[in-house]
Amino acid sequence: MEGESLSDNVYRVIEVVGSAATGTDDAIRNAIARASQTVNHLDWFEVTETRGHIEDGQIAHFQVTLKVGFKIEGA
C-alpha cells in the first residue's frame, strides 16, 4: 500500500510445532510449510523451544516450537 509504514501493520501470532528426523532446520521448514497451507500472509517466525527424542542412545527426531506472525489484512 502506498504510504504504508511498518508501524501501520497489525500482526497476529500463532504457535506451531514442527518435527523432523533430519534436524532442526527441517523441523522449522516442515512447520512453516504446513502452517502456510491454512494461514495466509505468513511474515516472520521465532523459534521459542528446541527439543528432541532419543532412542537407543541416538537422536530419533528433533522438535521445534515456533511463534509465527502474519499480517492481518483489511481496514
Tab-separated table of N, CA and C in Angstrom:
chain	number	residue	atom	x	y	z
A	1	MET	N	0.829	-1.178	0.000
A	1	MET	CA	0.000	0.000	0.000
A	1	MET	C	0.876	1.245	0.000
A	2	GLU	N	0.572	2.185	-0.840
A	2	GLU	CA	1.375	3.396	-0.934
A	2	GLU	C	1.268	4.195	0.361
A	3	GLY	N	2.411	4.631	0.877
A	3	GLY	CA	2.429	5.430	2.091
A	3	GLY	C	2.332	4.616	3.372
A	4	GLU	N	2.253	3.302	3.243
A	4	GLU	CA	2.141	2.444	4.432
A	4	GLU	C	3.519	2.251	5.047
A	5	SER	N	3.604	2.392	6.340
A	5	SER	CA	4.865	2.142	7.030
A	5	SER	C	4.719	0.893	7.877
A	6	LEU	N	5.838	0.396	8.377
A	6	LEU	CA	5.820	-0.795	9.212
A	6	LEU	C	4.913	-0.612	10.419
A	7	SER	N	4.870	0.597	10.965
A	7	SER	CA	4.059	0.840	12.150
A	7	SER	C	2.562	0.806	11.851
A	8	ASP	N	2.173	0.835	10.563
A	8	ASP	CA	0.763	0.772	10.191
A	8	ASP	C	0.220	-0.645	10.170
A	9	ASN	N	1.088	-1.642	10.275
A	9	ASN	CA	0.675	-3.038	10.168
A	9	ASN	C	0.268	-3.602	11.519
A	10	VAL	N	-0.677	-4.537	11.469
A	10	VAL	CA	-1.098	-5.276	12.656
A	10	VAL	C	-0.894	-6.753	12.346
A	11	TYR	N	-0.304	-7.469	13.306
A	11	TYR	CA	0.005	-8.881	13.111
A	11	TYR	C	-0.705	-9.737	14.144
A	12	ARG	N	-0.992	-10.947	13.761
A	12	ARG	CA	-1.483	-11.952	14.685
A	12	ARG	C	-0.371	-12.973	14.822
A	13	VAL	N	-0.247	-13.571	16.014
A	13	VAL	CA	0.797	-14.554	16.267
A	13	VAL	C	0.147	-15.875	16.660
A	14	ILE	N	0.603	-16.958	16.007
A	14	ILE	CA	0.155	-18.299	16.369
A	14	ILE	C	1.379	-19.116	16.773
A	15	GLU	N	1.142	-20.235	17.432
A	15	GLU	CA	2.230	-21.124	17.821
A	15	GLU	C	2.048	-22.446	17.102
A	16	VAL	N	3.122	-22.932	16.496
A	16	VAL	CA	3.108	-24.218	15.809
A	16	VAL	C	4.328	-25.023	16.243
A	17	VAL	N	4.229	-26.330	16.108
A	17	VAL	CA	5.328	-27.234	16.445
A	17	VAL	C	5.625	-28.085	15.226
A	18	GLY	N	6.904	-28.141	14.847
A	18	GLY	CA	7.319	-28.969	13.730
A	18	GLY	C	8.335	-29.999	14.188
A	19	SER	N	8.399	-31.113	13.473
A	19	SER	CA	9.383	-32.139	13.814
A	19	SER	C	9.990	-32.720	12.546
A	20	ALA	N	11.182	-33.300	12.709
A	20	ALA	CA	11.880	-33.943	11.603
A	20	ALA	C	12.971	-34.840	12.176
A	21	ALA	N	13.239	-35.921	11.489
A	21	ALA	CA	14.312	-36.826	11.905
A	21	ALA	C	15.681	-36.297	11.483
A	22	THR	N	15.695	-35.334	10.565
A	22	THR	CA	16.946	-34.907	9.941
A	22	THR	C	17.561	-33.644	10.519
A	23	GLY	N	16.880	-32.958	11.437
A	23	GLY	CA	17.475	-31.778	12.060
A	23	GLY	C	16.476	-30.670	12.329
A	24	THR	N	16.936	-29.659	13.064
A	24	THR	CA	16.057	-28.566	13.447
A	24	THR	C	15.649	-27.703	12.247
A	25	ASP	N	16.553	-27.506	11.289
A	25	ASP	CA	16.188	-26.718	10.105
A	25	ASP	C	15.009	-27.351	9.374
A	26	ASP	N	15.044	-28.664	9.205
A	26	ASP	CA	13.941	-29.355	8.537
A	26	ASP	C	12.671	-29.305	9.375
A	27	ALA	N	12.794	-29.368	10.693
A	27	ALA	CA	11.626	-29.261	11.565
A	27	ALA	C	10.976	-27.887	11.418
A	28	ILE	N	11.792	-26.839	11.334
A	28	ILE	CA	11.279	-25.484	11.126
A	28	ILE	C	10.586	-25.394	9.777
A	29	ARG	N	11.251	-25.895	8.740
A	29	ARG	CA	10.672	-25.842	7.393
A	29	ARG	C	9.364	-26.611	7.317
A	30	ASN	N	9.284	-27.764	7.982
A	30	ASN	CA	8.049	-28.557	7.999
A	30	ASN	C	6.912	-27.778	8.664
A	31	ALA	N	7.209	-27.121	9.774
A	31	ALA	CA	6.189	-26.354	10.491
A	31	ALA	C	5.686	-25.186	9.639
A	32	ILE	N	6.603	-24.454	9.012
A	32	ILE	CA	6.218	-23.313	8.188
A	32	ILE	C	5.432	-23.768	6.960
A	33	ALA	N	5.882	-24.830	6.315
A	33	ALA	CA	5.194	-25.333	5.124
A	33	ALA	C	3.765	-25.747	5.456
A	34	ARG	N	3.592	-26.429	6.567
A	34	ARG	CA	2.243	-26.875	6.946
A	34	ARG	C	1.363	-25.695	7.341
A	35	ALA	N	1.905	-24.751	8.119
A	35	ALA	CA	1.127	-23.578	8.530
A	35	ALA	C	0.712	-22.752	7.315
A	36	SER	N	1.575	-22.662	6.315
A	36	SER	CA	1.266	-21.844	5.142
A	36	SER	C	0.140	-22.439	4.298
A	37	GLN	N	-0.208	-23.693	4.525
A	37	GLN	CA	-1.323	-24.307	3.798
A	37	GLN	C	-2.675	-23.800	4.297
A	38	THR	N	-2.734	-23.311	5.530
A	38	THR	CA	-4.011	-22.882	6.097
A	38	THR	C	-4.032	-21.433	6.567
A	39	VAL	N	-2.866	-20.786	6.626
A	39	VAL	CA	-2.792	-19.393	7.089
A	39	VAL	C	-2.154	-18.551	5.986
A	40	ASN	N	-2.829	-17.464	5.624
A	40	ASN	CA	-2.311	-16.568	4.587
A	40	ASN	C	-1.405	-15.497	5.185
A	41	HIS	N	-0.526	-14.968	4.367
A	41	HIS	CA	0.301	-13.811	4.687
A	41	HIS	C	1.292	-14.060	5.826
A	42	LEU	N	1.844	-15.287	5.936
A	42	LEU	CA	2.890	-15.527	6.935
A	42	LEU	C	4.030	-14.563	6.661
A	43	ASP	N	4.560	-13.968	7.729
A	43	ASP	CA	5.548	-12.914	7.532
A	43	ASP	C	6.849	-13.169	8.278
A	44	TRP	N	6.801	-13.783	9.461
A	44	TRP	CA	8.012	-13.993	10.253
A	44	TRP	C	7.803	-15.159	11.207
A	45	PHE	N	8.923	-15.675	11.735
A	45	PHE	CA	8.840	-16.719	12.757
A	45	PHE	C	9.940	-16.522	13.778
A	46	GLU	N	9.714	-17.091	14.951
A	46	GLU	CA	10.693	-17.073	16.036
A	46	GLU	C	10.694	-18.458	16.681
A	47	VAL	N	11.853	-19.084	16.764
A	47	VAL	CA	11.968	-20.375	17.446
A	47	VAL	C	11.974	-20.112	18.951
A	48	THR	N	11.023	-20.693	19.657
A	48	THR	CA	10.921	-20.451	21.094
A	48	THR	C	11.380	-21.643	21.925
A	49	GLU	N	11.432	-22.818	21.312
A	49	GLU	CA	11.851	-24.006	22.054
A	49	GLU	C	12.387	-25.053	21.076
A	50	THR	N	13.436	-25.729	21.491
A	50	THR	CA	14.001	-26.830	20.711
A	50	THR	C	14.146	-28.029	21.629
A	51	ARG	N	13.686	-29.162	21.174
A	51	ARG	CA	13.832	-30.389	21.955
A	51	ARG	C	13.873	-31.574	20.990
A	52	GLY	N	14.066	-32.753	21.525
A	52	GLY	CA	14.135	-33.929	20.671
A	52	GLY	C	13.833	-35.188	21.432
A	53	HIS	N	13.834	-36.279	20.704
A	53	HIS	CA	13.531	-37.592	21.254
A	53	HIS	C	14.731	-38.507	20.998
A	54	ILE	N	15.107	-39.243	22.023
A	54	ILE	CA	16.267	-40.139	21.931
A	54	ILE	C	15.793	-41.587	21.994
A	55	GLU	N	16.315	-42.406	21.090
A	55	GLU	CA	16.048	-43.848	21.088
A	55	GLU	C	17.366	-44.595	20.949
A	56	ASP	N	17.616	-45.535	21.829
A	56	ASP	CA	18.833	-46.359	21.789
A	56	ASP	C	20.101	-45.501	21.740
A	57	GLY	N	20.114	-44.415	22.499
A	57	GLY	CA	21.289	-43.563	22.572
A	57	GLY	C	21.519	-42.667	21.370
A	58	GLN	N	20.564	-42.615	20.457
A	58	GLN	CA	20.675	-41.797	19.243
A	58	GLN	C	19.494	-40.840	19.151
A	59	ILE	N	19.701	-39.714	18.500
A	59	ILE	CA	18.600	-38.782	18.274
A	59	ILE	C	17.637	-39.395	17.262
A	60	ALA	N	16.389	-39.568	17.688
A	60	ALA	CA	15.363	-40.126	16.801
A	60	ALA	C	14.687	-39.027	15.985
A	61	HIS	N	14.384	-37.895	16.615
A	61	HIS	CA	13.850	-36.755	15.877
A	61	HIS	C	14.004	-35.473	16.679
A	62	PHE	N	13.968	-34.383	15.958
A	62	PHE	CA	14.059	-33.041	16.519
A	62	PHE	C	12.665	-32.427	16.502
A	63	GLN	N	12.379	-31.587	17.488
A	63	GLN	CA	11.095	-30.905	17.542
A	63	GLN	C	11.338	-29.440	17.912
A	64	VAL	N	10.695	-28.532	17.193
A	64	VAL	CA	10.831	-27.101	17.464
A	64	VAL	C	9.449	-26.481	17.637
A	65	THR	N	9.370	-25.537	18.561
A	65	THR	CA	8.159	-24.750	18.738
A	65	THR	C	8.443	-23.362	18.173
A	66	LEU	N	7.523	-22.871	17.356
A	66	LEU	CA	7.679	-21.584	16.692
A	66	LEU	C	6.517	-20.664	16.995
A	67	LYS	N	6.813	-19.381	17.139
A	67	LYS	CA	5.792	-18.354	17.043
A	67	LYS	C	5.851	-17.873	15.601
A	68	VAL	N	4.698	-17.816	14.946
A	68	VAL	CA	4.626	-17.400	13.557
A	68	VAL	C	3.696	-16.200	13.472
A	69	GLY	N	4.180	-15.129	12.841
A	69	GLY	CA	3.379	-13.922	12.692
A	69	GLY	C	2.874	-13.756	11.275
A	70	PHE	N	1.651	-13.263	11.184
A	70	PHE	CA	1.108	-12.951	9.869
A	70	PHE	C	0.305	-11.659	9.928
A	71	LYS	N	0.355	-10.927	8.840
A	71	LYS	CA	-0.290	-9.627	8.772
A	71	LYS	C	-1.798	-9.802	8.682
A	72	ILE	N	-2.520	-9.036	9.482
A	72	ILE	CA	-3.972	-9.007	9.384
A	72	ILE	C	-4.340	-8.002	8.298
A	73	GLU	N	-5.037	-8.479	7.290
A	73	GLU	CA	-5.394	-7.642	6.149
A	73	GLU	C	-6.692	-6.895	6.411
A	74	GLY	N	-6.889	-5.834	5.685
A	74	GLY	CA	-8.132	-5.074	5.742
A	74	GLY	C	-7.970	-3.761	6.472
A	75	ALA	N	-9.031	-2.999	6.440
A	75	ALA	CA	-9.011	-1.665	7.041
A	75	ALA	C	-9.207	-1.706	8.533
